[in-house]
JSON list of C-alpha atoms in Angstrom, two decimals:
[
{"chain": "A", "resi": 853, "resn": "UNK", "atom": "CA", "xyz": [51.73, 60.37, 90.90]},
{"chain": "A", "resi": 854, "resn": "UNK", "atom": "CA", "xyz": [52.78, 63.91, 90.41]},
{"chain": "A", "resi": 855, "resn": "UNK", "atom": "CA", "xyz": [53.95, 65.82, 93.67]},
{"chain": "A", "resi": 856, "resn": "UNK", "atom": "CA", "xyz": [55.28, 69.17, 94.50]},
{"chain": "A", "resi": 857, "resn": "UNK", "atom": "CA", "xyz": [56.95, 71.51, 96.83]},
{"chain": "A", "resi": 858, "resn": "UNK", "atom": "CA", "xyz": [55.23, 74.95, 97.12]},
{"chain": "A", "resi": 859, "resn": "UNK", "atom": "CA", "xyz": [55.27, 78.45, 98.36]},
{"chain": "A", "resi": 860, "resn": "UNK", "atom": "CA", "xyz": [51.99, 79.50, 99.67]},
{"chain": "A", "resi": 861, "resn": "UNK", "atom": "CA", "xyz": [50.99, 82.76, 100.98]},
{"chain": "A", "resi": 862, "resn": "UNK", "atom": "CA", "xyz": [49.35, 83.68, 104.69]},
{"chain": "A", "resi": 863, "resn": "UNK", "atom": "CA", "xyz": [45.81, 82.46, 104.82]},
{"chain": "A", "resi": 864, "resn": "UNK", "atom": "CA", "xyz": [44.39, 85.66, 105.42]},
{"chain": "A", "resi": 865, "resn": "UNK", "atom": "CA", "xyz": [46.22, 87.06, 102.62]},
{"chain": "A", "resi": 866, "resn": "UNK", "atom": "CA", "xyz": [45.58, 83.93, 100.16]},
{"chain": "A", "resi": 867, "resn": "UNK", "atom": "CA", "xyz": [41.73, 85.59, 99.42]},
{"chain": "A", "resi": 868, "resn": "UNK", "atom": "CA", "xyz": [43.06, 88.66, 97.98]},
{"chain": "A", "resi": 869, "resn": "UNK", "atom": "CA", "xyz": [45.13, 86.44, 94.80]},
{"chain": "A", "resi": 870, "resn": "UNK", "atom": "CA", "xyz": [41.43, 84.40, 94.73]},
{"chain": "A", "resi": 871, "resn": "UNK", "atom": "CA", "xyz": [39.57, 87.45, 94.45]},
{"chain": "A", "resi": 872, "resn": "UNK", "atom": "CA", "xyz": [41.66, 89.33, 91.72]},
{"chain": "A", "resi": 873, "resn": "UNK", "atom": "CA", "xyz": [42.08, 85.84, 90.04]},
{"chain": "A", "resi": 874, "resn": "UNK", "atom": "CA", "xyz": [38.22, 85.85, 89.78]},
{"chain": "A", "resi": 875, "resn": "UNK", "atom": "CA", "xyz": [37.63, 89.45, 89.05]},
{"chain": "A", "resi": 876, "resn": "UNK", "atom": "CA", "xyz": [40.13, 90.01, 86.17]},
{"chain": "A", "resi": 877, "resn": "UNK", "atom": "CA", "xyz": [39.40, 86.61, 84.38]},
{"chain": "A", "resi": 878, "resn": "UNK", "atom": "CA", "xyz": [35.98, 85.83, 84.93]},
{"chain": "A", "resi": 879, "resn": "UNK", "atom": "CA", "xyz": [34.61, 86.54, 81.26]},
{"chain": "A", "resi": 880, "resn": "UNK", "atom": "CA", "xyz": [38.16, 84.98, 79.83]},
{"chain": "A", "resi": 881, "resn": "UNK", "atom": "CA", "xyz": [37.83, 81.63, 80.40]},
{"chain": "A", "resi": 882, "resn": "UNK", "atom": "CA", "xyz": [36.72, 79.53, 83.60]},
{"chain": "A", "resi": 883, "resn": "UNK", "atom": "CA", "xyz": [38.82, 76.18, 82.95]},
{"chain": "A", "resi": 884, "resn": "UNK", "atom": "CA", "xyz": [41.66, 77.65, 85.59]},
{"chain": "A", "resi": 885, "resn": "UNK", "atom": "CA", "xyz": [41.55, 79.98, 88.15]},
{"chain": "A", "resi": 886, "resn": "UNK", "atom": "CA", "xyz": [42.30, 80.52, 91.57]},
{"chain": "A", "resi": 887, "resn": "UNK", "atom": "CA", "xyz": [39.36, 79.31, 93.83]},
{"chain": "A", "resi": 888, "resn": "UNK", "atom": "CA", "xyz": [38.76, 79.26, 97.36]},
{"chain": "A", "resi": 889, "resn": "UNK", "atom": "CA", "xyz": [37.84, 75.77, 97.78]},
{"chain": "A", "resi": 890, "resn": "UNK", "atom": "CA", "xyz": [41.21, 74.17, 97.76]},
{"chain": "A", "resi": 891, "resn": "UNK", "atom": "CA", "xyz": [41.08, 73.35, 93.74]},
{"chain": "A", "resi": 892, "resn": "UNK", "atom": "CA", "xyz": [43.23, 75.49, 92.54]},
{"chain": "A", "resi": 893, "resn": "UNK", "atom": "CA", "xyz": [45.49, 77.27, 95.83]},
{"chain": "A", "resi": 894, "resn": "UNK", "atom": "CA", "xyz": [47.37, 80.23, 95.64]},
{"chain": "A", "resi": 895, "resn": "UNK", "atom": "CA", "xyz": [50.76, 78.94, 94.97]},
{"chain": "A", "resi": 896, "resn": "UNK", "atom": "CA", "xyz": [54.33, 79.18, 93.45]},
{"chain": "A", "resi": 897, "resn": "UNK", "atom": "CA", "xyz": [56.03, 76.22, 92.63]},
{"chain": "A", "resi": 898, "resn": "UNK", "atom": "CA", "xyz": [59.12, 75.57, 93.81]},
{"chain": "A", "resi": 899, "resn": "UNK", "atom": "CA", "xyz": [59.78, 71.55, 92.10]},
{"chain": "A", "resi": 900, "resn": "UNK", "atom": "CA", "xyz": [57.32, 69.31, 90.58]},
{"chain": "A", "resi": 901, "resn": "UNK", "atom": "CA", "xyz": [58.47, 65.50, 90.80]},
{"chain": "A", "resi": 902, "resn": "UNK", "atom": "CA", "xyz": [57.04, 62.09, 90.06]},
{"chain": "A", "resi": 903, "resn": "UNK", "atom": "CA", "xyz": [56.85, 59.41, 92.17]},
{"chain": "A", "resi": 904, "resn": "UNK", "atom": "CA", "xyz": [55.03, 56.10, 92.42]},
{"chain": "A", "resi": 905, "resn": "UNK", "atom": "CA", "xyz": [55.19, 55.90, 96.12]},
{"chain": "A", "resi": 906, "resn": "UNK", "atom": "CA", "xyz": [53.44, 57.69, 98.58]},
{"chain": "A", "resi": 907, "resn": "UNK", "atom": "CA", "xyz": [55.67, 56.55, 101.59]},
{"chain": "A", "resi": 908, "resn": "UNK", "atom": "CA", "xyz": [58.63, 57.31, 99.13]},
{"chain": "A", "resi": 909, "resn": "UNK", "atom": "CA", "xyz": [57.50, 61.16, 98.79]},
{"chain": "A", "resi": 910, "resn": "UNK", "atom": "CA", "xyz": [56.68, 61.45, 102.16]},
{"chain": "A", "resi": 911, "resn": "UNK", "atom": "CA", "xyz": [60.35, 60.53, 103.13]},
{"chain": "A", "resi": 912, "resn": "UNK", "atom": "CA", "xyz": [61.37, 63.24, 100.65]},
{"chain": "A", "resi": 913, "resn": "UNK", "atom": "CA", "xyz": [59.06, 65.83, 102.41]},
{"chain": "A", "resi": 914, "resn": "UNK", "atom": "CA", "xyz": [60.81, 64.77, 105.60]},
{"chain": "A", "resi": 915, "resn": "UNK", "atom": "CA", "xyz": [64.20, 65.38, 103.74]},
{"chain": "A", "resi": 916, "resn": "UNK", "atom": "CA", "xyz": [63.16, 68.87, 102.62]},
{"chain": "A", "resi": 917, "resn": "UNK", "atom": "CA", "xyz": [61.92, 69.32, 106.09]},
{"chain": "A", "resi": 918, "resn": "UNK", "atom": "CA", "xyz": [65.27, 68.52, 107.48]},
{"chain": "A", "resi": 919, "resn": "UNK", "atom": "CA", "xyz": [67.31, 70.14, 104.97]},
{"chain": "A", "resi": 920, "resn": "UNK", "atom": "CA", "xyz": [65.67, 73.40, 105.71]},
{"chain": "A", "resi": 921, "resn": "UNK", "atom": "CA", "xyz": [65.81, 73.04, 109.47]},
{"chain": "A", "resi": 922, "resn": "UNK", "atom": "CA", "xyz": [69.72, 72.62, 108.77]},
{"chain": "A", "resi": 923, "resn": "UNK", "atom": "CA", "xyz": [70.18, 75.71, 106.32]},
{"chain": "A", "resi": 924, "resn": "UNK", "atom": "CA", "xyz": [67.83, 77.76, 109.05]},
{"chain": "A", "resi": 925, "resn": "UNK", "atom": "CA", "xyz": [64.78, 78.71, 105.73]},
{"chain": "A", "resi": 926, "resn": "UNK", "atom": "CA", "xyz": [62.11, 80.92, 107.00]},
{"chain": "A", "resi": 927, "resn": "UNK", "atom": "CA", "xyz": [59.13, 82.27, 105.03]},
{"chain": "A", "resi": 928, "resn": "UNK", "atom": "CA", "xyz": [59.85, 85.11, 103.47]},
{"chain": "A", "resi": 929, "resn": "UNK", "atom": "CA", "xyz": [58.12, 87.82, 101.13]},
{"chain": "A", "resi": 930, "resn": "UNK", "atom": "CA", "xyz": [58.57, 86.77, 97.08]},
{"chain": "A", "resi": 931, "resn": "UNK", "atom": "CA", "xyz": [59.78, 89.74, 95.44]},
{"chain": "A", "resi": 932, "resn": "UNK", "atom": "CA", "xyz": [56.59, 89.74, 92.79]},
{"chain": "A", "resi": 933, "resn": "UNK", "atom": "CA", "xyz": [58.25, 92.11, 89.84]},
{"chain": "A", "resi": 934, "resn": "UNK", "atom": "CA", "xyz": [54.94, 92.22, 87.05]},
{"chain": "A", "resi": 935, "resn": "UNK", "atom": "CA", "xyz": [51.83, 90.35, 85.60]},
{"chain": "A", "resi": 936, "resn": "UNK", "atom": "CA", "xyz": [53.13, 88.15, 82.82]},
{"chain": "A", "resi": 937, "resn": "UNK", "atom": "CA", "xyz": [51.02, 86.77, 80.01]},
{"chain": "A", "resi": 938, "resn": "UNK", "atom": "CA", "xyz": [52.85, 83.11, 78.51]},
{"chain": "A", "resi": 939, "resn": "UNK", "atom": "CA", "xyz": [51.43, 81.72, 75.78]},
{"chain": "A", "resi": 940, "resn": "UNK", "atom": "CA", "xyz": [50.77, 77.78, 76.60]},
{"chain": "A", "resi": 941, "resn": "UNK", "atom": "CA", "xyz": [52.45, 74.84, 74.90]},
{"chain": "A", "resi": 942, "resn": "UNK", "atom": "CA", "xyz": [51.09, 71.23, 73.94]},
{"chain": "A", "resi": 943, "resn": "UNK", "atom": "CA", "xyz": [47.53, 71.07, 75.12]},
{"chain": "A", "resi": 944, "resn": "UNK", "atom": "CA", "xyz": [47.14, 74.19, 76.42]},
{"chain": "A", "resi": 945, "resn": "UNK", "atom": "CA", "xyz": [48.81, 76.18, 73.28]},
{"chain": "A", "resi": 946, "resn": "UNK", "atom": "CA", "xyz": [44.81, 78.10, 72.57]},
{"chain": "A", "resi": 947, "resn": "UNK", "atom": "CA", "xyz": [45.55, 79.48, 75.94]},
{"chain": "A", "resi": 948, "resn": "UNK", "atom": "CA", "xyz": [47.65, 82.16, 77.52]},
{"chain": "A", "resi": 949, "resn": "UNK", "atom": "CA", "xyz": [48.68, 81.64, 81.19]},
{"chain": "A", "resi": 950, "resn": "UNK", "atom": "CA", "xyz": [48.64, 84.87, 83.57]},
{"chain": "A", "resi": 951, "resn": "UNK", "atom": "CA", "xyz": [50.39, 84.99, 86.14]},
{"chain": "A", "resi": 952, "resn": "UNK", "atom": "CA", "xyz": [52.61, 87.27, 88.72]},
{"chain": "A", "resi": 953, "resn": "UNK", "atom": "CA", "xyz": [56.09, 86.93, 87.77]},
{"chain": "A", "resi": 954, "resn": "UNK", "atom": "CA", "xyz": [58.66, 86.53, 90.79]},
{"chain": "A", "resi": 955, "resn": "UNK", "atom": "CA", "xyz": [61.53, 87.72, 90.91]},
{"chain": "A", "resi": 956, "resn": "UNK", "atom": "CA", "xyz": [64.45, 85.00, 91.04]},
{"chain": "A", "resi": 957, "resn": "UNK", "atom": "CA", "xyz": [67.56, 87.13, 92.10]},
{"chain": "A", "resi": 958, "resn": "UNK", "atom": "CA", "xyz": [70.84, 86.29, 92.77]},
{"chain": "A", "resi": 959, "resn": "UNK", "atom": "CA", "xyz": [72.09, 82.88, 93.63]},
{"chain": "A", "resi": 960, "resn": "UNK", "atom": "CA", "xyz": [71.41, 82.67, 97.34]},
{"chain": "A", "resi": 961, "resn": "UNK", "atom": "CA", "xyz": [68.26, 84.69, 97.35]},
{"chain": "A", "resi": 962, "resn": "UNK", "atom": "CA", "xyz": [65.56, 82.87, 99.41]},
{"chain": "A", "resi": 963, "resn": "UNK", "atom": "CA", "xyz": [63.51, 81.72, 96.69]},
{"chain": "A", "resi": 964, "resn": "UNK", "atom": "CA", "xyz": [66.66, 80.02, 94.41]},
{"chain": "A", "resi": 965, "resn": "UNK", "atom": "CA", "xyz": [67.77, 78.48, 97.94]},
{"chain": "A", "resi": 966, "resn": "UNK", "atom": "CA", "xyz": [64.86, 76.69, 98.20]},
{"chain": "A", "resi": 967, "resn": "UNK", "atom": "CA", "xyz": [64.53, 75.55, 94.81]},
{"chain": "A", "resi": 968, "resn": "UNK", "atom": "CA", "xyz": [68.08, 73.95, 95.05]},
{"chain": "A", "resi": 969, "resn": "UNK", "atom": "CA", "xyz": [67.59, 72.45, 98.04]},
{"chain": "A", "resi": 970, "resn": "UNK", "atom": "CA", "xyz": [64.27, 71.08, 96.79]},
{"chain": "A", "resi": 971, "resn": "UNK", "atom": "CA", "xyz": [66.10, 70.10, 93.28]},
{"chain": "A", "resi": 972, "resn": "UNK", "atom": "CA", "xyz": [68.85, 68.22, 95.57]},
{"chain": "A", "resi": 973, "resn": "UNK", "atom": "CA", "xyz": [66.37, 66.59, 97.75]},
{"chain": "A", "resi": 974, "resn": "UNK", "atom": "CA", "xyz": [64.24, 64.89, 94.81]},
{"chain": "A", "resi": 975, "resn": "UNK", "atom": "CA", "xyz": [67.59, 63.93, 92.97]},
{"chain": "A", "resi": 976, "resn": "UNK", "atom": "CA", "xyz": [68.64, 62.21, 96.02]},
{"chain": "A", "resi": 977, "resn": "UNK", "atom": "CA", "xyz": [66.28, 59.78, 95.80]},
{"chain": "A", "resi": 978, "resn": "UNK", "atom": "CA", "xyz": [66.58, 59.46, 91.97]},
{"chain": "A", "resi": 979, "resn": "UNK", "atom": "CA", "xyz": [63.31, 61.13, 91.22]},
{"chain": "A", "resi": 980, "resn": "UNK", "atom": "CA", "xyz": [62.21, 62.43, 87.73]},
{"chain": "A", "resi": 981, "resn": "UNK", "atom": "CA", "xyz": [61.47, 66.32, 88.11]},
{"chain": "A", "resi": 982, "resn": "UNK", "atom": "CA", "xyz": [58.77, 67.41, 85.68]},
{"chain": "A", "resi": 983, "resn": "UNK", "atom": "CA", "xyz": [59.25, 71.39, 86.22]},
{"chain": "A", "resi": 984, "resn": "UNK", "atom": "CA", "xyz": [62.14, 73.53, 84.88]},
{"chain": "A", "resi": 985, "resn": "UNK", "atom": "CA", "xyz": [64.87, 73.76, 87.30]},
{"chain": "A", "resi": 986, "resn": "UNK", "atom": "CA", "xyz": [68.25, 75.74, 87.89]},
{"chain": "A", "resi": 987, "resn": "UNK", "atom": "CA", "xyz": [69.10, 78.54, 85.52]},
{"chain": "A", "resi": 988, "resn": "UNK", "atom": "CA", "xyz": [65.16, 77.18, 83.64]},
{"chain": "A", "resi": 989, "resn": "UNK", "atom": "CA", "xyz": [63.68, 77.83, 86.81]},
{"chain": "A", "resi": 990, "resn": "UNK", "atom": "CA", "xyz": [60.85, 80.53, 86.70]},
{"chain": "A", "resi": 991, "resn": "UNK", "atom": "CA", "xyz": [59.17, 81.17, 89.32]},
{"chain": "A", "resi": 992, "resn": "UNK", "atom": "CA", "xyz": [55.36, 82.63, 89.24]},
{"chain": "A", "resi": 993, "resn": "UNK", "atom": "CA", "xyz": [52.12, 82.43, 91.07]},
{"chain": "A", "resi": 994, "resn": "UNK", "atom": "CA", "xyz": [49.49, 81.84, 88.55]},
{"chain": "A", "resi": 995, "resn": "UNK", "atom": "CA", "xyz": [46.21, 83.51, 88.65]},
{"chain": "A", "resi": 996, "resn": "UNK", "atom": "CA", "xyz": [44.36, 81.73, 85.47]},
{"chain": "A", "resi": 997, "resn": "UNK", "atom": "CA", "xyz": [44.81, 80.23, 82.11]},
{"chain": "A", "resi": 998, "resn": "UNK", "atom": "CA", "xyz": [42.73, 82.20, 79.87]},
{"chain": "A", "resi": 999, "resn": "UNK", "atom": "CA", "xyz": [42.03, 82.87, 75.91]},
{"chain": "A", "resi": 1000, "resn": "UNK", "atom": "CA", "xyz": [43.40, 86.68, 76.01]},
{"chain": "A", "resi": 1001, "resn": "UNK", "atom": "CA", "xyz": [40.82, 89.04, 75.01]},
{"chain": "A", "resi": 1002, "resn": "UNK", "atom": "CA", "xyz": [40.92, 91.43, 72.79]},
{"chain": "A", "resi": 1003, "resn": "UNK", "atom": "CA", "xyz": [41.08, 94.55, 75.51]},
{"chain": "A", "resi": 1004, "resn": "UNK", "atom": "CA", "xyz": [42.02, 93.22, 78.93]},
{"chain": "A", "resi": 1005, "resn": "UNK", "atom": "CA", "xyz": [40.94, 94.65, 82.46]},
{"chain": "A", "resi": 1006, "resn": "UNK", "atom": "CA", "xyz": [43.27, 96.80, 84.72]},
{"chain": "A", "resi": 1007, "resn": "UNK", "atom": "CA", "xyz": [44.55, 94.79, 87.60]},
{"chain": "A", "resi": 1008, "resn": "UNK", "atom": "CA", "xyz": [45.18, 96.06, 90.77]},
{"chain": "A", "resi": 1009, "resn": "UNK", "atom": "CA", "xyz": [48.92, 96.70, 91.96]},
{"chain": "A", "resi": 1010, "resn": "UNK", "atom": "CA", "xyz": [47.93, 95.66, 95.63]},
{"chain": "A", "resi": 1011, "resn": "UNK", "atom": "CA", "xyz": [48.67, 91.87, 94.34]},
{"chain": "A", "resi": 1012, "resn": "UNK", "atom": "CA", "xyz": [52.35, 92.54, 94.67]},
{"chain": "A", "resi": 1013, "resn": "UNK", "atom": "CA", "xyz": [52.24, 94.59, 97.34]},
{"chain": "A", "resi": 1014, "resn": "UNK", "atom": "CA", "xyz": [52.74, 93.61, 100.74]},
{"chain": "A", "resi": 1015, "resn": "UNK", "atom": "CA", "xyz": [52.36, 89.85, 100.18]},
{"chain": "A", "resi": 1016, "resn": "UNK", "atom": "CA", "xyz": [53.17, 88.36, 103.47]},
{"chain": "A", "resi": 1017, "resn": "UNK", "atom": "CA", "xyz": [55.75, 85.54, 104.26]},
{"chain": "A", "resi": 1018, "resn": "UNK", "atom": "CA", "xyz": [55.00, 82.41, 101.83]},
{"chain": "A", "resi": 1019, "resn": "UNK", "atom": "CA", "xyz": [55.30, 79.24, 103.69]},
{"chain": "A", "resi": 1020, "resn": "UNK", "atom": "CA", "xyz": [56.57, 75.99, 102.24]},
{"chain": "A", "resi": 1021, "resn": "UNK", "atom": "CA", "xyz": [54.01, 72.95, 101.89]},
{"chain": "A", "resi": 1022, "resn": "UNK", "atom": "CA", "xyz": [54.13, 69.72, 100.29]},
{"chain": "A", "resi": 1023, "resn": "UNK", "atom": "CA", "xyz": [51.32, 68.16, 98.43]},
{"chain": "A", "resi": 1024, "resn": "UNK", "atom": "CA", "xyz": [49.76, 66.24, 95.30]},
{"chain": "A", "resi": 1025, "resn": "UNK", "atom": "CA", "xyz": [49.32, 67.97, 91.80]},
{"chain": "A", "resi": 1026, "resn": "UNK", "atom": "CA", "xyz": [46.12, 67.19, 89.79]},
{"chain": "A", "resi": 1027, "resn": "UNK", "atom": "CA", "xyz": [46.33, 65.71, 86.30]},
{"chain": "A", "resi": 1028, "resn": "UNK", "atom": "CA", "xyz": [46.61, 69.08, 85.09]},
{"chain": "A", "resi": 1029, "resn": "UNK", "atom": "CA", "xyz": [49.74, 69.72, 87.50]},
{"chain": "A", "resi": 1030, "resn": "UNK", "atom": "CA", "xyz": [47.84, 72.58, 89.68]},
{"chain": "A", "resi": 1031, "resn": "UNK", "atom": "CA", "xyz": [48.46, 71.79, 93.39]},
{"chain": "A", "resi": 1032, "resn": "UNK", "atom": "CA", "xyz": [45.63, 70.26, 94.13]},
{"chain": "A", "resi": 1033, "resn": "UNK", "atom": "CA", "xyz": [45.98, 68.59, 98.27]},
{"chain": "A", "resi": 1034, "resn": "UNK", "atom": "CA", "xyz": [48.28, 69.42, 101.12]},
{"chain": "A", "resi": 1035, "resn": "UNK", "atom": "CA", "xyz": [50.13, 66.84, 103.05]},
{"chain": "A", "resi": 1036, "resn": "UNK", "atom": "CA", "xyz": [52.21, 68.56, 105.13]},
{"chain": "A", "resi": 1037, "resn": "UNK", "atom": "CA", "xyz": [53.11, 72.14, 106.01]},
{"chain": "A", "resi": 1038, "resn": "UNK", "atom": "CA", "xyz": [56.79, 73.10, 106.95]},
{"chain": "A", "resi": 1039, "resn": "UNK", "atom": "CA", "xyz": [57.44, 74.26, 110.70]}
]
């Protein structure tokens, strides 16, 4: 079973990402977008991982848990730097994914902290990762997976403005890898 460690905005901020989601890629395709009912979250992945056992993921949420506790992590703002358009591969390659790119920055900026410390977590426990990770590592919040159109609707800049302290959660991803259930929330 897939699972994954994510970045997930305020909840009174998570409607806004929904609503734009909805609004600029309504008439583009409806197979993925961000929704309100828990199907498809507001999100940014931070490591995707397999692993057969539930009680065996859960001890590598507590892990990440504790690992964060010891490096002192708190939610912080992603530095969102642009809309990107990437052109999907293997099943999804008549698609375009559109997303808000994130800006990685240096080394020991929050978001490539977390990711290693994520990376090192699932490794510890011999775990097969099925994202890109270290210097592969891209990190985005996805709005939809859409065929482009020919002309394509303004969106507003308020999505990477002022986006609020992401939190890190654990969960299960669907069969299509979107997060799909939350098991635990870090505190």
């Amino acid at each position: 079973m897939p699972y994954t460690f994510v970045l997930v905005p305020p909840t009174d901020l998570s409607l806004k990402y929904v609503n734009e989601s909805q609004r600029l890629f309504d008439d583009c395709n409806k197979d993925y977008r961000l929704t309100s009912d828990g199907t498809s979250s507001p999100h940014i992945s931070i490591v995707q991982f397999d692993c057969e056992s539930a009680e065996i993921a859960h001890t590598v949420w507590i892990n990440m848990q504790r690992r964060l506790r010891e490096e002192n992590f708190q939610p912080f703002s992603p530095p969102f730097s642009g809309v990107a358009f990437v052109n999907g591969t293997g099943p999804y390659q008549e698609t375009v994914w559109a997303e808000l790119s994130v800006d990685r920055g240096e080394e020991n900026s929050p978001i490539m902290r977390v990711h290693s410390i994520a990376v090192e977590v699932v490794q510890a426990f011999g775990l097969k990762l099925l994202n890109a990770c270290g210097n592969r590592f891209r990190p985005h919040l996805t709005l939809a997976r859409i065929t482009m159109p020919k002309e394509i609707k303004a969106w507003s800049e308020d999505l990477c403005l002022n986006p609020g302290n992401f939190n890190l959660e654990f969960g299960e991803s669907d069969e299509k890898w979107q997060y799909a259930k939350t098991l635990g929330a870090y505190s």
